[in-house]
Every structure is written in structure tokens, then in C-alpha cells.
Short mmCIF file of C-alpha atoms in Angstrom, two decimals:
data_model
loop_
_atom_site.label_atom_id
_atom_site.label_comp_id
_atom_site.label_asym_id
_atom_site.label_seq_id
_atom_site.Cartn_x
_atom_site.Cartn_y
_atom_site.Cartn_z
CA MET L 571 83.56 150.99 -65.89
CA THR L 572 83.56 147.58 -65.05
CA THR L 573 84.29 144.58 -67.52
CA PRO L 574 81.33 142.27 -67.76
CA PRO L 575 82.63 139.01 -66.62
CA GLU L 576 82.17 137.29 -70.34
CA LYS L 577 84.62 140.25 -71.51
CA ILE L 578 87.39 139.20 -69.37
CA VAL L 579 90.05 137.17 -70.58
CA ARG L 580 92.60 135.37 -69.20
CA GLU L 581 95.60 133.52 -70.43
CA ILE L 582 98.14 131.23 -69.14
CA ARG L 583 101.44 131.02 -70.29
CA ILE L 584 103.98 128.26 -69.57
CA ASN L 585 107.49 128.67 -69.29
CA PRO L 586 109.03 126.37 -72.00
CA ILE L 587 112.49 126.10 -70.30
CA VAL L 588 110.42 125.84 -67.07
CA PRO L 589 107.82 123.89 -67.39
CA SER L 590 106.37 123.74 -63.76
CA GLU L 591 106.54 127.75 -64.06
CA SER L 592 103.25 129.38 -65.68
CA VAL L 593 102.00 132.95 -65.41
CA LEU L 594 98.92 134.30 -65.30
CA VAL L 595 98.31 136.90 -67.91
CA ALA L 596 95.03 139.43 -66.98
CA THR L 597 94.55 141.27 -70.30
CA ALA L 598 91.17 143.62 -69.01
CA ARG L 599 94.20 145.16 -66.69
CA SER L 600 94.71 147.25 -69.82
CA MET L 601 91.51 148.83 -69.96
CA ARG L 602 92.19 150.95 -66.05
CA PRO L 603 92.87 153.80 -66.56
CA LYS L 604 96.51 155.48 -66.31
CA LYS L 605 97.91 157.82 -63.44
CA ALA L 606 100.47 159.67 -65.32
CA GLU L 607 103.66 158.84 -63.69
CA GLU L 608 106.03 161.67 -62.97
CA PRO L 609 109.33 161.67 -64.51
CA ALA L 610 112.29 160.26 -62.52
CA PRO L 611 114.83 162.69 -61.55
CA ARG L 612 117.45 163.39 -63.45
CA ASP L 613 121.40 163.86 -62.68
CA THR L 614 121.86 167.58 -63.71
CA ARG L 615 125.59 167.76 -63.90
CA SER L 616 126.94 168.05 -67.39
CA HIS L 617 130.22 166.59 -66.66
CA VAL L 618 131.90 163.87 -64.35
CA ALA L 619 136.06 163.61 -64.44
CA THR L 620 135.56 160.16 -62.94
CA CYS L 621 132.13 158.89 -66.03
CA PRO L 622 133.32 156.91 -68.97
CA PHE L 623 130.26 157.59 -70.35
CA CYS L 624 130.34 161.69 -70.12
CA THR L 625 132.15 163.64 -72.80
CA GLY L 626 135.49 163.47 -72.77
CA ASN L 627 136.33 161.06 -70.92
CA ASP L 628 136.72 158.26 -74.31
CA HIS L 629 140.20 157.10 -73.23
CA MET L 630 138.56 155.69 -70.07
CA THR L 631 136.01 153.41 -71.76
CA PRO L 632 137.12 149.57 -72.81
CA PRO L 633 137.79 148.88 -76.54
CA VAL L 634 135.02 147.04 -77.91
#
């Protein structure tokens, strides 16, 4: 499925902090068919002794 040229909307956005930097936004890109992505492999370990985020290792995280 192709989009007719008159339906394609292009938008140029200029970075307000660095005015010499601009980006071309292709809004028609969202109409492309999407390919399902495979989920990223996960670490299945339930507990790591040196991980401050694992359950039971709360004492390893710094105070906020």
C-alpha cells in the first residue's frame, strides 16, 4: 500500500536550544506495516547476592 504524494506530510522541527539543528519528521512512517518484535532475553535468576535491587539486599542501596 503506497500513500499518494499529496497525502504525505513532512514536518521539519528545529531544536530551540541549538537553532542550527533540525530534524525531518516523516509522519507517513506510522502507516507502515509493523513487524512483531521478539522479546528481549531476560535474566531468570531469582536472587543475586551482589545486586542491590534483589529482594533482601535493601541494605546495599544508598539512602535517598
